[in-house]
PDB file of C-alpha atoms in Angstrom:
ATOM      1  CA  ALA Q   1      98.552 121.619 105.177  1.00 77.00           C
ATOM      2  CA  ILE Q   2      97.838 118.839 107.671  1.00 85.00           C
ATOM      3  CA  ALA Q   3     100.730 116.742 106.370  1.00 90.00           C
ATOM      4  CA  ALA Q   4     103.071 119.716 106.708  1.00 93.00           C
ATOM      5  CA  ARG Q   5     101.911 120.235 110.288  1.00 94.00           C
ATOM      6  CA  ALA Q   6     102.459 116.556 111.096  1.00 95.00           C
ATOM      7  CA  ARG Q   7     105.963 116.731 109.606  1.00 95.00           C
ATOM      8  CA  ALA Q   8     106.742 119.828 111.671  1.00 95.00           C
ATOM      9  CA  LEU Q   9     105.475 118.189 114.865  1.00 96.00           C
ATOM     10  CA  LEU Q  10     107.521 115.067 114.160  1.00 95.00           C
ATOM     11  CA  ALA Q  11     110.654 117.102 113.424  1.00 95.00           C
ATOM     12  CA  SER Q  12     110.251 119.107 116.635  1.00 96.00           C
ATOM     13  CA  GLY Q  13     109.807 115.991 118.758  1.00 94.00           C
ATOM     14  CA  ALA Q  14     106.226 116.915 119.644  1.00 96.00           C
ATOM     15  CA  LEU Q  15     104.708 113.844 117.996  1.00 95.00           C
ATOM     16  CA  ASP Q  16     104.863 110.737 120.170  1.00 97.00           C
ATOM     17  CA  ALA Q  17     104.091 107.101 119.337  1.00 97.00           C
ATOM     18  CA  TYR Q  18     100.354 107.702 119.731  1.00 97.00           C
ATOM     19  CA  GLY Q  19     100.522 110.645 117.340  1.00 97.00           C
ATOM     20  CA  VAL Q  20     102.653 108.789 114.800  1.00 97.00           C
ATOM     21  CA  ALA Q  21     100.261 105.841 114.763  1.00 98.00           C
ATOM     22  CA  ASN Q  22      97.226 108.091 114.459  1.00 97.00           C
ATOM     23  CA  VAL Q  23      98.668 110.179 111.622  1.00 96.00           C
ATOM     24  CA  ALA Q  24      99.492 107.022 109.652  1.00 97.00           C
ATOM     25  CA  TRP Q  25      96.079 105.527 110.452  1.00 96.00           C
ATOM     26  CA  ALA Q  26      94.310 108.703 109.291  1.00 95.00           C
ATOM     27  CA  ILE Q  27      96.234 108.786 106.006  1.00 94.00           C
ATOM     28  CA  ALA Q  28      95.429 105.128 105.343  1.00 94.00           C
ATOM     29  CA  SER Q  29      91.771 105.510 106.309  1.00 93.00           C
ATOM     30  CA  LEU Q  30      91.290 108.496 104.014  1.00 89.00           C
ATOM     31  CA  HIS Q  31      93.130 106.719 101.224  1.00 88.00           C
ATOM     32  CA  ALA Q  32      90.998 103.596 101.613  1.00 86.00           C
ATOM     33  CA  ALA Q  33      87.836 105.700 101.448  1.00 85.00           C
ATOM     34  CA  ALA Q  34      89.054 107.561  98.350  1.00 78.00           C
ATOM     35  CA  ALA Q  35      90.139 104.358  96.641  1.00 76.00           C
ATOM     36  CA  GLY Q  36      86.805 102.725  97.413  1.00 74.00           C
ATOM     37  CA  ALA Q  37      84.932 105.656  95.902  1.00 73.00           C
ATOM     38  CA  SER Q  38      86.911 105.663  92.664  1.00 68.00           C
ATOM     39  CA  SER Q  39      87.068 103.299  89.753  1.00 68.00           C
ATOM     40  CA  GLU Q  40      90.620 104.492  89.050  1.00 68.00           C
ATOM     41  CA  THR Q  41      93.829 103.659  90.888  1.00 68.00           C
ATOM     42  CA  VAL Q  42      94.430 106.111  93.700  1.00 66.00           C
ATOM     43  CA  GLU Q  43      98.067 106.564  94.644  1.00 76.00           C
ATOM     44  CA  ALA Q  44      98.948 106.434  98.318  1.00 75.00           C
ATOM     45  CA  PRO Q  45      99.361 110.007  99.583  1.00 78.00           C
ATOM     46  CA  HIS Q  46     102.232 111.626 101.454  1.00 91.00           C
ATOM     47  CA  PRO Q  47     105.027 109.101 100.840  1.00 91.00           C
ATOM     48  CA  ALA Q  48     107.700 111.347 102.375  1.00 93.00           C
ATOM     49  CA  LEU Q  49     105.671 111.812 105.558  1.00 95.00           C
ATOM     50  CA  LEU Q  50     105.012 108.084 105.780  1.00 95.00           C
ATOM     51  CA  ASP Q  51     108.735 107.398 105.436  1.00 95.00           C
ATOM     52  CA  GLU Q  52     109.470 109.867 108.232  1.00 96.00           C
ATOM     53  CA  LEU Q  53     106.841 108.269 110.464  1.00 97.00           C
ATOM     54  CA  ALA Q  54     108.286 104.821 109.738  1.00 97.00           C
ATOM     55  CA  THR Q  55     111.826 105.976 110.458  1.00 97.00           C
ATOM     56  CA  PHE Q  56     110.708 107.407 113.807  1.00 97.00           C
ATOM     57  CA  ALA Q  57     108.850 104.217 114.705  1.00 98.00           C
ATOM     58  CA  ALA Q  58     111.723 101.959 113.647  1.00 98.00           C
ATOM     59  CA  ALA Q  59     114.055 103.932 115.919  1.00 98.00           C
ATOM     60  CA  THR Q  60     111.663 103.846 118.901  1.00 97.00           C
ATOM     61  CA  PRO Q  61     109.659 100.602 118.634  1.00 97.00           C
ATOM     62  CA  ASP Q  62     109.308 100.086 122.379  1.00 97.00           C
ATOM     63  CA  ALA Q  63     107.453 103.403 122.651  1.00 97.00           C
ATOM     64  CA  PHE Q  64     104.470 101.859 120.837  1.00 97.00           C
ATOM     65  CA  ASN Q  65     101.864  99.981 122.822  1.00 95.00           C
ATOM     66  CA  ALA Q  66     100.000  97.104 121.192  1.00 93.00           C
ATOM     67  CA  GLN Q  67      97.195  99.274 119.765  1.00 95.00           C
ATOM     68  CA  GLU Q  68      99.575 101.898 118.400  1.00 97.00           C
ATOM     69  CA  ALA Q  69     101.807  99.293 116.754  1.00 96.00           C
ATOM     70  CA  THR Q  70      98.782  97.552 115.273  1.00 95.00           C
ATOM     71  CA  ASN Q  71      97.348 100.792 113.894  1.00 97.00           C
ATOM     72  CA  LEU Q  72     100.685 101.787 112.401  1.00 97.00           C
ATOM     73  CA  LEU Q  73     101.285  98.421 110.760  1.00 96.00           C
ATOM     74  CA  TRP Q  74      97.679  98.312 109.499  1.00 96.00           C
ATOM     75  CA  ALA Q  75      98.171 101.725 107.915  1.00 96.00           C
ATOM     76  CA  PHE Q  76     101.312 100.666 106.064  1.00 96.00           C
ATOM     77  CA  ALA Q  77      99.728  97.398 104.941  1.00 94.00           C
ATOM     78  CA  THR Q  78      96.562  99.177 103.782  1.00 92.00           C
ATOM     79  CA  LEU Q  79      98.636 101.653 101.791  1.00 93.00           C
ATOM     80  CA  GLY Q  80     100.830  98.904 100.340  1.00 91.00           C
ATOM     81  CA  ARG Q  81     103.897 100.679 101.728  1.00 91.00           C
ATOM     82  CA  ARG Q  82     106.949  98.566 102.416  1.00 91.00           C
ATOM     83  CA  HIS Q  83     109.382  99.677 105.050  1.00 94.00           C
ATOM     84  CA  GLY Q  84     111.523  96.758 106.184  1.00 95.00           C
ATOM     85  CA  PRO Q  85     113.129  98.480 109.165  1.00 96.00           C
ATOM     86  CA  LEU Q  86     109.697  99.466 110.525  1.00 97.00           C
ATOM     87  CA  PHE Q  87     108.255  95.965 110.313  1.00 95.00           C
ATOM     88  CA  GLU Q  88     111.442  94.380 111.679  1.00 97.00           C
ATOM     89  CA  ALA Q  89     111.725  96.773 114.619  1.00 97.00           C
ATOM     90  CA  LEU Q  90     108.069  96.534 115.635  1.00 96.00           C
ATOM     91  CA  SER Q  91     107.988  92.752 115.300  1.00 95.00           C
ATOM     92  CA  ALA Q  92     111.159  92.375 117.395  1.00 96.00           C
ATOM     93  CA  SER Q  93     109.732  94.735 120.004  1.00 96.00           C
ATOM     94  CA  ALA Q  94     106.441  92.827 120.102  1.00 93.00           C
ATOM     95  CA  ALA Q  95     108.300  89.530 120.490  1.00 93.00           C
ATOM     96  CA  ARG Q  96     110.264  90.918 123.462  1.00 93.00           C
ATOM     97  CA  ARG Q  97     107.094  92.283 125.072  1.00 92.00           C
ATOM     98  CA  MET Q  98     104.692  89.482 124.155  1.00 89.00           C
ATOM     99  CA  GLY Q  99     103.304  89.311 127.674  1.00 86.00           C
ATOM    100  CA  ASP Q 100     102.303  92.978 127.464  1.00 80.00           C
ATOM    101  CA  PHE Q 101     100.404  92.428 124.213  1.00 72.00           C
ATOM    102  CA  THR Q 102      97.583  90.244 125.527  1.00 68.00           C
TER     103      THR Q 102
END
């Protein structure tokens, strides 16, 4: 239900960079806790939502401040999710705005 709500907010334009980063961070945090509590492999949840979040972020990388970009990239790394356009866009944005990221 929460993932569906996040997808609806993203589709309607009501989810900004802060919201995108926090949704991804929450998914990764819950996944890390579940994986740590289980002796079995726990699949990363909500792959379609994560792809939508990444697509949004890759299209609007300059909207993310340093903390938001860090949280988003941490989430994808923690989940083992690869999304080349996301990592390329955020790294290029960070390089352009290096002075803002200190």
